[in-house]
XYZ file of C-alpha atoms in Angstrom:
607
model
C -27.080 45.518 -13.942
C -27.430 49.180 -13.851
C -30.590 47.894 -11.373
C -27.917 46.327 -9.504
C -26.231 48.768 -8.970
C -29.037 51.024 -7.105
C -29.759 47.909 -5.829
C -26.538 47.620 -3.890
C -26.824 51.089 -2.666
C -30.274 51.027 -1.257
C -29.092 48.162 0.442
C -26.442 49.519 2.154
C -28.710 52.412 3.597
C -31.924 49.912 4.608
C -29.057 47.436 6.132
C -28.132 50.869 8.361
C -31.538 51.587 9.360
C -32.493 47.824 9.418
C -35.169 48.455 7.578
C -36.957 45.293 7.412
C -38.911 45.478 4.455
C -37.180 47.026 1.526
C -34.512 45.628 2.968
C -36.775 41.705 2.246
C -36.518 43.163 -1.176
C -33.197 44.424 -1.917
C -32.414 40.587 -0.353
C -34.938 39.349 -3.786
C -33.426 41.702 -5.897
C -29.664 40.291 -5.643
C -30.813 36.791 -5.640
C -32.313 37.437 -9.048
C -29.000 38.847 -10.602
C -26.664 36.098 -8.596
C -29.200 33.186 -10.239
C -28.490 35.152 -13.743
C -25.148 35.621 -13.322
C -23.481 34.674 -10.591
C -19.710 35.994 -11.347
C -20.268 39.250 -12.397
C -22.468 40.327 -9.546
C -20.374 39.104 -6.913
C -17.989 40.725 -8.761
C -20.169 43.868 -7.718
C -21.085 42.845 -4.638
C -17.223 43.074 -3.390
C -16.666 46.260 -5.193
C -19.764 47.866 -2.957
C -18.725 47.391 0.126
C -21.701 45.552 1.434
C -19.993 42.267 2.544
C -18.886 44.018 5.384
C -22.631 44.977 6.664
C -23.977 41.152 6.102
C -21.763 40.052 8.950
C -24.719 42.900 11.103
C -27.411 40.879 9.550
C -26.662 37.511 10.299
C -28.567 37.798 14.062
C -31.026 34.926 14.719
C -33.787 37.287 15.499
C -33.965 38.780 12.029
C -36.196 37.560 9.307
C -33.790 37.948 6.577
C -31.307 36.276 7.957
C -31.412 32.859 5.884
C -31.586 35.304 2.592
C -28.130 36.585 4.002
C -26.604 33.361 4.007
C -27.980 32.285 1.068
C -26.193 35.080 -0.622
C -23.368 34.117 0.746
C -23.504 30.649 -0.360
C -24.176 32.116 -3.980
C -21.333 34.250 -3.986
C -18.608 32.199 -1.883
C -19.613 29.600 -5.241
C -16.793 31.664 -6.640
C -13.345 31.118 -5.929
C -11.965 34.386 -5.203
C -15.237 35.274 -2.738
C -14.084 32.794 -0.526
C -11.222 35.166 1.207
C -13.581 38.805 0.780
C -16.333 36.719 2.616
C -13.141 35.969 5.600
C -11.912 38.689 5.917
C -15.263 41.000 6.049
C -15.860 38.510 9.367
C -18.711 37.077 8.042
C -17.356 33.424 9.475
C -17.866 34.115 13.614
C -21.524 35.100 12.657
C -22.315 31.823 10.256
C -21.669 30.013 13.046
C -23.443 31.674 15.420
C -26.373 30.608 13.850
C -26.007 27.014 14.093
C -27.665 27.416 16.908
C -30.584 28.486 15.521
C -33.699 26.391 15.732
C -35.229 27.749 12.157
C -34.232 24.714 9.739
C -33.944 27.028 6.408
C -31.575 29.245 8.642
C -29.535 25.929 8.756
C -29.781 24.762 5.278
C -28.307 28.176 4.314
C -25.847 28.682 6.845
C -24.912 24.934 6.074
C -24.259 25.912 2.384
C -22.790 29.127 2.979
C -19.760 27.899 5.185
C -19.523 25.378 3.233
C -18.807 26.425 -0.267
C -16.435 29.287 1.943
C -14.462 26.165 2.912
C -13.705 24.606 -0.248
C -10.908 24.487 -1.716
C -9.891 27.585 0.414
C -7.278 26.629 3.731
C -8.617 30.734 4.998
C -12.090 29.245 4.718
C -11.350 26.416 7.028
C -9.224 28.059 9.309
C -11.880 30.664 10.087
C -14.536 27.381 10.429
C -11.809 25.566 12.647
C -10.718 29.009 15.088
C -14.871 29.544 15.606
C -15.930 25.391 16.485
C -18.059 25.028 13.458
C -17.145 21.267 13.303
C -17.810 20.055 16.867
C -21.797 21.989 16.295
C -22.411 20.539 12.642
C -21.465 17.049 13.892
C -24.130 17.702 16.604
C -26.710 18.539 14.483
C -25.430 15.347 12.250
C -26.196 13.568 15.625
C -29.297 14.435 16.453
C -30.739 14.867 12.777
C -29.795 11.172 12.590
C -32.858 9.411 12.723
C -35.194 11.633 11.261
C -36.193 10.739 7.627
C -38.801 13.653 6.385
C -37.415 15.478 3.666
C -36.537 18.840 4.831
C -34.123 17.040 7.712
C -33.198 13.867 5.038
C -31.973 17.541 3.022
C -30.635 19.454 5.873
C -28.431 16.584 6.536
C -26.668 16.069 3.009
C -25.800 20.175 3.251
C -24.212 19.592 6.569
C -21.857 16.133 5.339
C -20.652 18.488 1.999
C -19.904 20.894 4.683
C -17.577 18.327 6.301
C -16.112 17.021 3.003
C -15.303 20.792 2.008
C -14.269 21.709 5.445
C -11.847 18.311 5.793
C -10.825 17.237 2.068
C -7.136 16.555 1.355
C -6.364 18.168 5.192
C -4.710 15.417 7.827
C -5.150 17.647 10.665
C -8.988 18.402 10.291
C -10.284 15.391 9.089
C -7.440 13.163 12.170
C -9.885 16.520 14.682
C -13.403 15.073 12.261
C -12.654 11.470 13.150
C -11.485 12.012 17.467
C -15.342 14.558 17.363
C -16.460 11.238 16.587
C -18.488 11.885 13.449
C -17.329 8.520 11.818
C -20.029 6.221 13.748
C -22.692 9.132 13.680
C -22.219 8.919 9.168
C -21.964 5.342 9.637
C -25.625 5.174 11.207
C -26.748 7.939 8.402
C -25.920 5.305 5.878
C -27.994 2.719 7.723
C -31.282 5.258 8.628
C -30.633 6.826 4.826
C -30.092 4.139 2.347
C -32.142 5.017 0.281
C -32.084 8.728 -0.467
C -29.425 8.635 -3.033
C -27.564 11.761 -2.761
C -26.971 12.036 0.811
C -25.664 8.462 0.193
C -23.245 9.821 -1.993
C -22.160 12.697 0.594
C -22.029 9.837 3.156
C -19.683 7.863 0.595
C -17.247 10.764 -0.281
C -16.960 11.520 3.069
C -16.065 7.771 3.678
C -13.745 8.192 0.925
C -11.766 10.449 2.436
C -11.696 10.164 5.511
C -10.358 6.327 5.018
C -7.204 7.488 3.499
C -6.204 8.353 7.511
C -4.332 5.371 9.259
C -6.243 6.880 12.688
C -9.922 6.465 11.022
C -9.399 2.608 10.135
C -9.719 1.031 13.954
C -13.442 3.576 14.384
C -14.132 2.339 11.489
C -13.763 -1.042 12.441
C -15.657 -0.718 15.562
C -19.338 0.459 13.453
C -21.041 -1.821 11.538
C -19.371 0.365 8.187
C -18.832 -2.839 6.460
C -22.365 -4.198 6.421
C -24.082 -1.714 5.344
C -21.441 -0.680 2.522
C -21.569 -4.352 1.459
C -25.845 -4.475 1.809
C -25.383 -0.735 0.079
C -23.374 -2.603 -3.074
C -26.151 -5.483 -3.736
C -28.416 -2.716 -4.200
C -26.260 -1.029 -7.298
C -27.083 -1.540 -10.320
C -24.967 1.676 -11.337
C -21.731 1.564 -12.929
C -20.956 4.875 -11.526
C -22.645 4.329 -7.727
C -20.549 1.546 -7.482
C -17.421 3.079 -8.878
C -17.770 4.748 -5.551
C -18.154 2.743 -3.453
C -14.963 0.560 -4.470
C -13.218 4.051 -3.544
C -14.728 3.415 0.078
C -13.319 -0.335 -0.020
C -10.070 -0.429 -1.219
C -8.983 2.203 1.756
C -10.842 0.020 4.406
C -9.776 -3.244 3.274
C -6.495 -2.466 3.782
C -7.195 -3.265 7.409
C -7.317 -6.700 8.435
C -10.112 -6.427 10.960
C -12.304 -4.821 8.571
C -11.240 -7.433 6.158
C -12.334 -10.341 8.133
C -15.556 -8.012 8.409
C -16.383 -7.560 4.557
C -15.590 -11.426 4.281
C -18.307 -12.293 6.970
C -20.388 -9.276 5.220
C -20.453 -10.888 1.523
C -18.493 -8.942 -0.044
C -16.642 -11.933 -1.987
C -19.450 -13.651 -3.479
C -20.606 -9.742 -4.906
C -16.864 -9.244 -6.344
C -17.221 -12.655 -8.033
C -20.262 -11.920 -9.170
C -18.774 -8.956 -10.685
C -16.160 -10.734 -12.091
C -18.752 -13.702 -13.665
C -20.779 -10.411 -15.668
C -18.195 -8.464 -16.640
C -15.173 -11.454 -18.131
C -16.336 -11.366 -21.907
C -16.783 -7.505 -21.921
C -14.733 -5.529 -23.911
C -16.664 -2.250 -22.752
C -14.571 0.336 -20.986
C -16.469 0.656 -17.921
C -16.756 -2.760 -17.671
C -13.179 -4.224 -17.643
C -12.351 -1.330 -15.253
C -14.817 -3.147 -12.902
C -13.465 -6.445 -13.468
C -9.885 -4.851 -12.362
C -11.455 -3.294 -8.931
C -12.871 -6.375 -7.816
C -10.785 -8.676 -8.306
C -8.049 -6.598 -6.435
C -10.387 -6.413 -4.086
C -10.719 -9.618 -3.760
C -6.425 -10.070 -3.980
C -6.160 -7.024 -0.750
C -9.093 -9.119 1.113
C -6.416 -11.961 0.727
C -3.615 -10.366 2.739
C -5.522 -10.225 5.966
C -4.409 -13.946 7.704
C -7.407 -14.152 9.059
C -9.981 -13.476 5.744
C -7.328 -15.264 4.151
C -7.830 -19.056 6.303
C -11.757 -17.983 6.277
C -11.823 -18.233 2.355
C -8.948 -21.046 1.649
C -11.631 -23.491 4.011
C -8.870 -25.762 4.265
C -8.957 -25.539 -0.012
C -12.588 -26.341 -0.251
C -13.373 -23.546 0.137
C -16.372 -22.621 -3.187
C -14.261 -18.796 -2.831
C -11.000 -20.480 -3.572
C -11.939 -22.649 -5.748
C -13.124 -19.735 -8.028
C -9.993 -18.475 -8.004
C -8.394 -21.100 -9.052
C -10.456 -20.840 -12.175
C -9.563 -17.464 -12.907
C -5.893 -18.940 -13.710
C -6.320 -20.774 -16.826
C -8.462 -17.875 -17.912
C -7.834 -15.951 -21.347
C -8.000 -12.610 -19.412
C -4.796 -11.158 -18.317
C -6.112 -9.662 -14.815
C -7.980 -12.775 -13.891
C -4.620 -14.268 -14.606
C -3.028 -11.821 -12.578
C -5.433 -11.775 -10.197
C -5.636 -15.871 -9.722
C -1.287 -16.063 -9.232
C -2.822 -12.580 -6.595
C -4.591 -14.466 -5.126
C -2.362 -18.696 -4.493
C 0.171 -16.360 -4.021
C -1.730 -14.855 -0.491
C -2.988 -18.418 -0.291
C 0.006 -19.571 0.201
C 1.287 -18.521 3.388
C 1.499 -20.676 5.688
C 2.840 -24.257 5.080
C -0.244 -26.473 6.004
C -2.341 -24.512 2.615
C 1.016 -24.331 0.586
C 1.478 -28.294 0.888
C -2.322 -29.014 0.271
C -1.993 -27.145 -2.738
C 0.916 -28.409 -3.749
C -0.747 -31.629 -3.488
C -3.794 -30.721 -5.467
C -1.562 -29.905 -8.798
C -1.615 -25.971 -8.190
C 1.861 -26.100 -9.815
C 1.120 -27.378 -12.812
C -1.531 -24.950 -13.148
C 0.873 -21.643 -12.598
C 3.729 -24.102 -14.783
C 1.052 -23.409 -17.152
C 0.477 -20.253 -17.028
C 3.637 -18.983 -17.406
C 4.216 -21.179 -20.222
C 1.651 -18.815 -21.883
C 3.575 -15.735 -21.207
C 7.535 -16.968 -22.258
C 7.415 -14.367 -25.465
C 6.432 -11.199 -24.578
C 4.485 -12.093 -21.843
C 2.713 -10.461 -19.283
C 5.494 -8.961 -16.932
C 2.855 -8.571 -14.090
C 1.735 -12.624 -14.285
C 4.838 -13.639 -14.811
C 5.575 -11.760 -11.667
C 2.724 -13.038 -9.868
C 2.886 -16.206 -11.097
C 6.922 -16.747 -9.754
C 5.678 -15.529 -6.883
C 2.792 -18.232 -6.390
C 5.516 -20.186 -6.906
C 8.101 -19.053 -4.696
C 5.949 -19.124 -1.894
C 4.864 -22.546 -2.295
C 8.136 -23.299 -2.526
C 8.819 -22.427 1.451
C 7.772 -26.060 2.952
C 10.649 -28.205 2.655
C 8.482 -31.005 1.848
C 7.123 -29.583 -1.316
C 11.074 -29.253 -2.626
C 11.437 -31.924 -3.866
C 8.021 -32.578 -5.013
C 8.209 -29.013 -6.928
C 11.207 -29.500 -8.183
C 10.175 -33.464 -9.641
C 7.609 -30.798 -11.507
C 9.796 -29.404 -13.443
C 9.261 -25.980 -11.764
C 13.181 -25.159 -12.336
C 12.944 -25.689 -15.937
C 10.049 -23.828 -16.529
C 10.961 -20.690 -14.107
C 14.917 -20.289 -16.052
C 12.520 -19.680 -19.604
C 12.438 -16.189 -17.896
C 16.597 -16.597 -17.490
C 16.540 -14.073 -20.363
C 14.128 -11.209 -18.768
C 15.402 -7.820 -18.935
C 12.317 -6.694 -15.954
C 14.138 -6.847 -12.176
C 10.727 -7.747 -10.785
C 10.619 -10.570 -13.044
C 14.766 -11.488 -12.011
C 14.217 -10.851 -8.639
C 11.257 -13.666 -8.163
C 12.502 -16.152 -10.505
C 15.848 -15.323 -8.301
C 14.078 -15.932 -4.811
C 11.719 -19.355 -6.257
C 15.155 -20.679 -7.196
C 16.856 -20.130 -3.951
C 13.755 -21.325 -2.241
C 14.056 -24.776 -4.372
C 17.420 -25.463 -4.230
C 17.340 -25.204 -0.292
C 18.653 -28.673 1.642
C 17.889 -30.312 -2.286
C 21.820 -31.234 -2.742
C 21.203 -32.589 -5.990
C 18.689 -29.638 -7.882
C 21.378 -27.261 -6.362
C 24.242 -28.860 -7.961
C 21.981 -28.993 -11.655
C 21.509 -25.670 -11.295
C 24.966 -24.724 -9.973
C 26.985 -26.575 -12.908
C 24.440 -24.605 -15.504
C 27.047 -22.288 -16.805
C 24.399 -20.035 -18.250
C 22.379 -19.655 -14.968
C 25.670 -18.930 -13.414
C 27.086 -16.348 -15.728
C 23.766 -14.555 -16.046
C 23.701 -14.153 -11.916
C 27.592 -13.602 -11.670
C 25.537 -10.428 -14.317
C 22.798 -9.666 -11.792
C 25.270 -9.341 -9.096
C 26.299 -6.641 -10.389
C 22.916 -4.048 -11.204
C 23.907 -2.217 -8.864
C 20.259 0.429 -10.235
C 18.260 -2.880 -8.141
C 19.683 -3.679 -4.920
C 16.957 -6.311 -4.813
C 17.704 -8.136 -8.081
C 21.494 -7.412 -6.814
C 20.754 -9.501 -3.226
C 18.824 -12.193 -4.625
C 21.550 -13.347 -7.308
C 24.398 -13.135 -4.549
C 22.432 -15.606 -1.898
C 21.871 -17.827 -4.938
C 25.194 -18.061 -5.962
C 25.897 -18.617 -2.261
C 23.171 -21.100 -2.180
C 24.303 -22.786 -5.259
C 27.565 -23.513 -3.212
C 26.475 -24.414 0.160
C 23.438 -26.788 -0.677
C 25.948 -28.455 -3.555
C 28.975 -28.754 -1.741
C 30.196 -29.726 -5.321
C 33.191 -29.108 -6.697
C 32.173 -29.018 -10.141
C 29.681 -25.639 -9.008
C 32.748 -24.059 -7.364
C 34.553 -24.429 -10.487
C 31.966 -23.404 -12.880
C 31.589 -19.954 -10.482
C 35.133 -19.461 -10.462
C 35.049 -19.230 -14.300
C 31.757 -17.033 -14.360
C 33.757 -14.869 -12.565
C 31.243 -15.481 -9.530
C 34.412 -15.210 -6.571
C 34.596 -11.810 -6.186
C 30.430 -11.014 -5.508
C 30.819 -13.468 -3.063
C 33.441 -11.673 -1.352
C 31.858 -8.392 -1.336
C 28.601 -10.399 -0.128
C 30.682 -11.042 2.772
C 30.779 -7.124 3.692
C 26.608 -6.721 3.256
C 24.526 -4.347 5.881
C 22.505 -7.752 6.421
C 24.102 -10.207 8.918
C 21.957 -13.395 7.160
C 23.839 -12.484 3.997
C 27.096 -11.834 5.430
C 27.210 -15.622 7.125
C 25.737 -17.362 3.820
C 28.668 -15.331 1.612
C 31.254 -16.358 4.294
C 29.932 -19.787 4.647
C 30.040 -20.564 1.158
C 33.687 -18.808 0.988
C 34.516 -21.346 3.087
C 33.328 -24.442 1.145
C 35.374 -22.892 -1.529
C 38.524 -22.429 0.732
C 38.094 -25.915 1.853
C 37.433 -28.032 -1.270
C 38.228 -26.332 -4.471
C 40.720 -23.082 -2.830
C 43.564 -23.766 -5.711
C 41.449 -22.432 -8.846
C 39.997 -19.381 -6.770
C 43.292 -18.883 -4.933
C 43.743 -15.620 -7.314
C 39.894 -14.085 -7.472
C 40.170 -14.087 -3.883
C 43.403 -12.604 -3.890
C 41.941 -9.516 -5.831
C 38.953 -9.258 -3.784
C 40.667 -8.669 -1.197
C 39.121 -11.314 0.974
C 42.053 -12.001 4.094
C 41.744 -7.701 4.238
C 38.152 -8.118 4.599
C 38.195 -10.611 7.356
C 41.034 -8.483 9.068
C 38.723 -5.775 9.372
C 35.555 -8.115 10.733
C 37.343 -9.943 12.997
C 38.368 -6.395 14.685
C 35.484 -4.855 14.286
C 33.051 -4.671 17.731
C 30.383 -4.053 15.420
C 30.249 -7.537 14.309
C 27.820 -10.674 14.855
C 29.080 -13.586 16.578
C 28.769 -15.764 13.862
C 30.029 -12.989 11.576
C 33.326 -13.774 13.336
C 33.207 -17.517 14.601
C 32.600 -17.971 10.206
C 35.469 -15.382 9.490
C 38.238 -17.379 11.328
C 36.769 -20.462 10.013
C 37.574 -19.631 6.746
C 40.917 -18.449 8.056
C 41.954 -21.190 8.757
C 40.416 -22.610 5.221
C 43.053 -20.525 3.075
C 45.549 -21.627 5.366
C 45.703 -24.073 2.782
C 47.242 -21.625 0.252
C 50.857 -20.193 0.746
C 49.924 -16.866 -1.277
C 46.866 -16.598 0.762
C 48.534 -17.892 3.824
C 51.375 -14.974 3.101
C 48.068 -12.122 3.990
C 47.300 -13.031 6.518
C 50.522 -13.490 8.145
C 51.279 -10.236 7.158
C 48.464 -8.539 8.550
C 48.749 -9.318 12.448
C 45.960 -12.016 12.572
C 46.981 -12.954 16.049
C 46.447 -9.681 17.776
C 43.171 -9.700 16.528
C 41.923 -13.664 16.827
C 43.872 -13.517 20.600
C 41.344 -10.815 22.464
C 38.532 -13.584 20.638
C 39.140 -16.056 23.612
C 37.589 -14.293 26.348
C 34.992 -13.583 23.838
C 31.248 -13.415 25.933
C 30.109 -15.942 23.181
C 31.040 -20.046 23.934
C 31.384 -20.560 20.080
C 33.738 -17.267 19.152
C 35.996 -17.672 21.996
C 37.018 -21.736 21.542
C 36.979 -20.705 17.439
C 39.604 -18.056 18.620
C 42.065 -20.322 20.440
C 41.966 -22.889 17.670
C 42.744 -20.722 15.278
C 45.522 -19.060 17.163
C 46.606 -22.609 17.466
C 46.801 -22.983 14.078
C 48.138 -19.343 13.555
C 50.913 -19.971 15.665
C 51.553 -23.499 14.367
C 51.653 -22.781 10.828
C 54.049 -19.620 11.850
């Protein structure tokens, strides 16, 4: 280290004199010292004030320029040296050197800038201001087709520099995207896929850029899907495949790229991985099975890619995914159920699947997960059943297959995601199915659980779905027995509260159900309707200019139905409903205006 101090003193003198020979010797000594103990040597360099002199040594003509850039690259490996490099004014001359024709100068300059940018806001900012990124991208563009080792090494360094420059920085990533870095990198990957280091750099760069929404469109206009799938097929090492997966996952969020990946044959690769890894307990294999099956499900989220793989229910991919459901592997069961839920996004697919026995497979799967079951599998299988129950023709078939009985086994679940899907599935099944709605609506256990969930303030989704199912049981059954069960379980107040929901559809469903209660079974419900302040709420809905026309219409229908109760009618009279209703006679909506006239007549006659 004494030797180093002498070298630094000597360097100060020779740097000022520009004595080329002595300068080279001093720089070689520094590089040697850095190779032996980088951190300590770097500290000495910083303390000596020599960094400021380096700025003058970074000239394109000097023979020692590459060595100076190399020293800067080495010292900038230390976090504590990055800001001093910026403060010493090294960025601008380094960026100028990017215009050099000398490959060694370019290589060391790229390393120096890349290391200064690593995890350093100041470094990135200085390179940004000096315009370094554009010059590097232009280099990559012109070097792209060259396959000699020196050019490939330089491209690897430049890719690394751009990565360090933009890593986890959205605005700099967006800048690179606007400069057209994506098509250049995709081209690089295609030409240099045999070069492991360069390929790896491209993949990491893609991984960074793919997280940005604005990148997806640019990626979609390249042949990235084809290149990645080609590369994926060549990989046997878990780590390499994992790197490609990390790029595929964010890219596959884009529907156009989903389709391109399907067309490039990614699905076949994924199915092969699943087949290879399904029986393995090794940590890497389990992780890869999960990644492959998750990605498969993600590809099915795009309408076009999903329909292409469904192939009218005859597709080999669809058939393979089906075989995952009876498997003993929880991850595959989950992916299989989620895939079915994704295939079940249009009526044609749903009808075909129900006719071909999917419902029974899903019911068997749920039966395997009733006691201490896997919550994610329960949730996925219920999602699939809910989607399958949407087409009208499927409802009766699913009901006769015993779906409601299977679903009700999860009534005791304490997991909100499972509760939410269970409620949605039942609501879909009973839509316009009077007999099923009556059967479920007379099930006191179910209704009591619904009333309990109507108070689940921490879980808005469960609360909303419980209210909607409660209302649906009445609306679709039109049954006095169902209304009695709901009254006895204390459900009335929740339907009244639902009439004040911020969602018009829920308000409307509540008002229709309440009108049926008032028409069919007003006596038993009278007390609960009064204590829930239904009349005051209806007055508020009619007086509120923001209320939708259907809300005003159904509120007036309900007012007329409530006149059958003496105590509720007295409340109507006390609140001067006539004033509000008579104003609605001139409402722009004809149905509202007509109902206002009818309601006004009823109110006048009764009074």
